[in-house]
PDB file of C-alpha atoms in Angstrom:
ATOM      1  CA  MET A  27      46.878 -29.335 -74.117  1.00 59.00           C
ATOM      2  CA  PHE A  28      44.140 -28.753 -71.798  1.00 68.00           C
ATOM      3  CA  MET A  29      44.765 -26.686 -68.760  1.00 70.00           C
ATOM      4  CA  ARG A  30      42.806 -27.131 -65.666  1.00 69.00           C
ATOM      5  CA  ARG A  31      40.988 -24.023 -64.464  1.00 70.00           C
ATOM      6  CA  ARG A  32      40.611 -23.072 -60.890  1.00 68.00           C
ATOM      7  CA  PRO A  33      36.976 -22.669 -59.770  1.00 63.00           C
ATOM      8  CA  LEU A  34      35.796 -19.040 -59.411  1.00 66.00           C
ATOM      9  CA  VAL A  35      33.898 -19.525 -56.145  1.00 68.00           C
ATOM     10  CA  ARG A  36      35.163 -21.681 -53.427  1.00 67.00           C
ATOM     11  CA  PRO A  37      32.575 -23.404 -51.289  1.00 65.00           C
ATOM     12  CA  VAL A  38      32.716 -22.476 -47.627  1.00 64.00           C
ATOM     13  CA  VAL A  39      33.324 -25.548 -45.587  1.00 66.00           C
ATOM     14  CA  ARG A  40      31.778 -25.435 -42.125  1.00 65.00           C
ATOM     15  CA  PRO A  41      31.602 -28.102 -39.542  1.00 63.00           C
ATOM     16  CA  ALA A  42      28.313 -29.946 -39.609  1.00 62.00           C
ATOM     17  CA  GLY A  43      27.074 -28.577 -36.232  1.00 58.00           C
ATOM     18  CA  ALA A  44      28.006 -24.888 -36.733  1.00 61.00           C
ATOM     19  CA  PRO A  45      24.544 -23.513 -37.659  1.00 63.00           C
ATOM     20  CA  LEU A  46      23.032 -25.531 -34.866  1.00 63.00           C
ATOM     21  CA  LEU A  47      25.544 -24.224 -32.384  1.00 66.00           C
ATOM     22  CA  ARG A  48      24.961 -20.620 -33.443  1.00 69.00           C
ATOM     23  CA  GLY A  49      21.200 -21.092 -33.082  1.00 70.00           C
ATOM     24  CA  ALA A  50      21.646 -22.567 -29.621  1.00 71.00           C
ATOM     25  CA  LEU A  51      23.811 -19.642 -28.559  1.00 74.00           C
ATOM     26  CA  VAL A  52      21.310 -17.075 -29.825  1.00 76.00           C
ATOM     27  CA  GLY A  53      18.368 -18.939 -28.333  1.00 79.00           C
ATOM     28  CA  GLY A  54      20.148 -19.423 -25.018  1.00 80.00           C
ATOM     29  CA  ALA A  55      21.024 -15.744 -24.822  1.00 80.00           C
ATOM     30  CA  ALA A  56      17.398 -14.779 -25.546  1.00 83.00           C
ATOM     31  CA  TYR A  57      16.201 -17.224 -22.888  1.00 86.00           C
ATOM     32  CA  ALA A  58      18.633 -15.809 -20.311  1.00 86.00           C
ATOM     33  CA  ALA A  59      17.614 -12.236 -21.150  1.00 87.00           C
ATOM     34  CA  GLY A  60      13.942 -13.150 -20.777  1.00 89.00           C
ATOM     35  CA  ARG A  61      14.526 -14.779 -17.407  1.00 90.00           C
ATOM     36  CA  SER A  62      16.536 -11.815 -16.224  1.00 89.00           C
ATOM     37  CA  ALA A  63      13.770  -9.410 -17.261  1.00 91.00           C
ATOM     38  CA  ALA A  64      11.143 -11.569 -15.561  1.00 92.00           C
ATOM     39  CA  ARG A  65      13.227 -11.696 -12.384  1.00 93.00           C
ATOM     40  CA  ALA A  66      13.663  -7.908 -12.405  1.00 92.00           C
ATOM     41  CA  SER A  67       9.939  -7.430 -12.978  1.00 91.00           C
ATOM     42  CA  ARG A  68       9.097  -9.789 -10.106  1.00 93.00           C
ATOM     43  CA  ARG A  69      11.580  -7.987  -7.842  1.00 93.00           C
ATOM     44  CA  GLU A  70      10.000  -4.636  -8.734  1.00 93.00           C
ATOM     45  CA  GLN A  71       6.501  -5.974  -8.031  1.00 93.00           C
ATOM     46  CA  ASP A  72       7.671  -7.295  -4.660  1.00 92.00           C
ATOM     47  CA  GLN A  73       9.128  -3.893  -3.797  1.00 92.00           C
ATOM     48  CA  GLU A  74       5.920  -2.111  -4.797  1.00 92.00           C
ATOM     49  CA  GLN A  75       3.899  -4.555  -2.686  1.00 93.00           C
ATOM     50  CA  ALA A  76       6.203  -3.973   0.290  1.00 92.00           C
ATOM     51  CA  ILE A  77       5.811  -0.204  -0.102  1.00 93.00           C
ATOM     52  CA  ALA A  78       2.023  -0.549  -0.295  1.00 92.00           C
ATOM     53  CA  ASP A  79       2.048  -2.739   2.839  1.00 91.00           C
ATOM     54  CA  LEU A  80       4.146  -0.193   4.727  1.00 91.00           C
ATOM     55  CA  GLN A  81       1.856   2.657   3.687  1.00 92.00           C
ATOM     56  CA  TYR A  82      -1.194   0.679   4.807  1.00 92.00           C
ATOM     57  CA  GLN A  83       0.482  -0.126   8.123  1.00 92.00           C
ATOM     58  CA  GLN A  84       1.349   3.550   8.660  1.00 91.00           C
ATOM     59  CA  GLN A  85      -2.254   4.539   7.926  1.00 91.00           C
ATOM     60  CA  GLN A  86      -3.512   1.993  10.435  1.00 91.00           C
ATOM     61  CA  GLU A  87      -1.074   3.249  13.075  1.00 90.00           C
ATOM     62  CA  ALA A  88      -2.126   6.843  12.430  1.00 88.00           C
ATOM     63  CA  GLN A  89      -5.796   5.908  12.794  1.00 87.00           C
ATOM     64  CA  GLN A  90      -5.072   4.030  16.022  1.00 85.00           C
ATOM     65  CA  ALA A  91      -3.119   7.003  17.331  1.00 83.00           C
ATOM     66  CA  GLN A  92      -6.062   9.286  16.566  1.00 81.00           C
ATOM     67  CA  GLN A  93      -8.467   6.937  18.309  1.00 82.00           C
ATOM     68  CA  ALA A  94      -6.140   6.455  21.261  1.00 76.00           C
ATOM     69  CA  ALA A  95      -5.536  10.193  21.619  1.00 67.00           C
ATOM     70  CA  PRO A  96      -6.830  11.254  24.976  1.00 62.00           C
ATOM     71  CA  ALA A  97     -10.310  12.662  24.683  1.00 58.00           C
ATOM     72  CA  PRO A  98     -10.790  16.066  26.206  1.00 60.00           C
ATOM     73  CA  PRO A  99     -11.411  15.627  29.918  1.00 60.00           C
ATOM     74  CA  PRO A 100     -15.078  15.542  30.758  1.00 62.00           C
ATOM     75  CA  ALA A 101     -16.483  18.656  32.320  1.00 60.00           C
ATOM     76  CA  PRO A 102     -16.056  18.589  36.080  1.00 56.00           C
ATOM     77  CA  PRO A 103     -19.253  17.706  37.871  1.00 53.00           C
ATOM     78  CA  GLN A 104     -21.100  20.850  38.722  1.00 54.00           C
ATOM     79  CA  ALA A 105     -22.844  21.233  42.002  1.00 48.00           C
ATOM     80  CA  ALA A 106     -26.543  21.574  41.413  1.00 46.00           C
ATOM     81  CA  PRO A 107     -27.971  24.834  42.719  1.00 46.00           C
ATOM     82  CA  ALA A 108     -29.985  24.385  45.879  1.00 44.00           C
ATOM     83  CA  ALA A 109     -33.144  25.926  44.581  1.00 42.00           C
ATOM     84  CA  GLN A 110     -33.873  25.438  40.870  1.00 44.00           C
ATOM     85  CA  PRO A 111     -37.186  26.217  39.432  1.00 44.00           C
ATOM     86  CA  ALA A 112     -38.703  23.270  37.625  1.00 46.00           C
ATOM     87  CA  GLY A 113     -38.461  23.454  33.852  1.00 48.00           C
ATOM     88  CA  GLN A 114     -35.072  25.214  33.671  1.00 48.00           C
ATOM     89  CA  ASP A 115     -32.113  23.551  32.022  1.00 55.00           C
ATOM     90  CA  PRO A 116     -29.688  22.492  34.816  1.00 57.00           C
ATOM     91  CA  GLY A 117     -26.159  23.661  33.885  1.00 62.00           C
ATOM     92  CA  GLY A 118     -26.709  23.837  30.124  1.00 81.00           C
ATOM     93  CA  LEU A 119     -27.522  20.150  29.657  1.00 84.00           C
ATOM     94  CA  THR A 120     -28.553  20.678  26.038  1.00 86.00           C
ATOM     95  CA  GLU A 121     -25.290  22.518  25.347  1.00 89.00           C
ATOM     96  CA  GLN A 122     -23.281  19.671  26.810  1.00 89.00           C
ATOM     97  CA  LEU A 123     -25.265  17.098  24.834  1.00 87.00           C
ATOM     98  CA  ALA A 124     -24.759  19.131  21.652  1.00 89.00           C
ATOM     99  CA  ARG A 125     -21.018  19.304  22.375  1.00 89.00           C
ATOM    100  CA  LEU A 126     -20.888  15.529  22.896  1.00 88.00           C
ATOM    101  CA  GLY A 127     -22.750  15.027  19.617  1.00 89.00           C
ATOM    102  CA  GLU A 128     -20.225  17.211  17.793  1.00 90.00           C
ATOM    103  CA  LEU A 129     -17.334  15.238  19.286  1.00 89.00           C
ATOM    104  CA  ALA A 130     -18.972  11.986  18.181  1.00 88.00           C
ATOM    105  CA  GLN A 131     -19.478  13.319  14.622  1.00 90.00           C
ATOM    106  CA  GLN A 132     -15.837  14.431  14.445  1.00 89.00           C
ATOM    107  CA  GLY A 133     -14.763  10.913  15.390  1.00 85.00           C
ATOM    108  CA  VAL A 134     -13.173  11.905  18.680  1.00 86.00           C
ATOM    109  CA  LEU A 135     -15.663   9.773  20.622  1.00 85.00           C
ATOM    110  CA  THR A 136     -16.702   6.266  19.658  1.00 88.00           C
ATOM    111  CA  PRO A 137     -20.431   5.483  19.703  1.00 88.00           C
ATOM    112  CA  GLU A 138     -19.960   3.560  22.964  1.00 91.00           C
ATOM    113  CA  GLU A 139     -18.138   6.468  24.631  1.00 90.00           C
ATOM    114  CA  PHE A 140     -20.826   8.869  23.404  1.00 90.00           C
ATOM    115  CA  ALA A 141     -23.609   6.695  24.839  1.00 90.00           C
ATOM    116  CA  ALA A 142     -21.812   6.409  28.189  1.00 91.00           C
ATOM    117  CA  ALA A 143     -21.183  10.171  28.429  1.00 88.00           C
ATOM    118  CA  LYS A 144     -24.779  10.946  27.456  1.00 89.00           C
ATOM    119  CA  ALA A 145     -26.066   8.535  30.107  1.00 90.00           C
ATOM    120  CA  ARG A 146     -23.831  10.227  32.722  1.00 88.00           C
ATOM    121  CA  LEU A 147     -25.154  13.655  31.771  1.00 86.00           C
ATOM    122  CA  LEU A 148     -28.757  12.587  31.842  1.00 86.00           C
ATOM    123  CA  ALA A 149     -28.388  10.675  35.121  1.00 83.00           C
ATOM    124  CA  GLY A 150     -26.806  13.379  37.106  1.00 71.00           C
TER     125      GLY A 150
END
């Protein structure tokens, strides 16, 4: 009599949608990881931009503080000597003009302030 043999390899029976489901899970996880990385990158860029904005604002405030710093008080008006020979420099006018020029080059005086101070010196 013939005996029936059992097959050596049994076929694996999977539901019809199993490979599709596994692919969707893997793809969905990759998509979520990509979105998360993009969100983190965007957040980091926003933070760097905020830091750059704050640094720029602090620089602007520092520059304004330097410009708004009180300029050294102008030299008190000196009384002109009663008898000055013509041709002499009254009270070191060139020295005062040179000092004003140095202050303007250092950025302590604006060009408008320099012009006004120079006009005052030359007028009186």
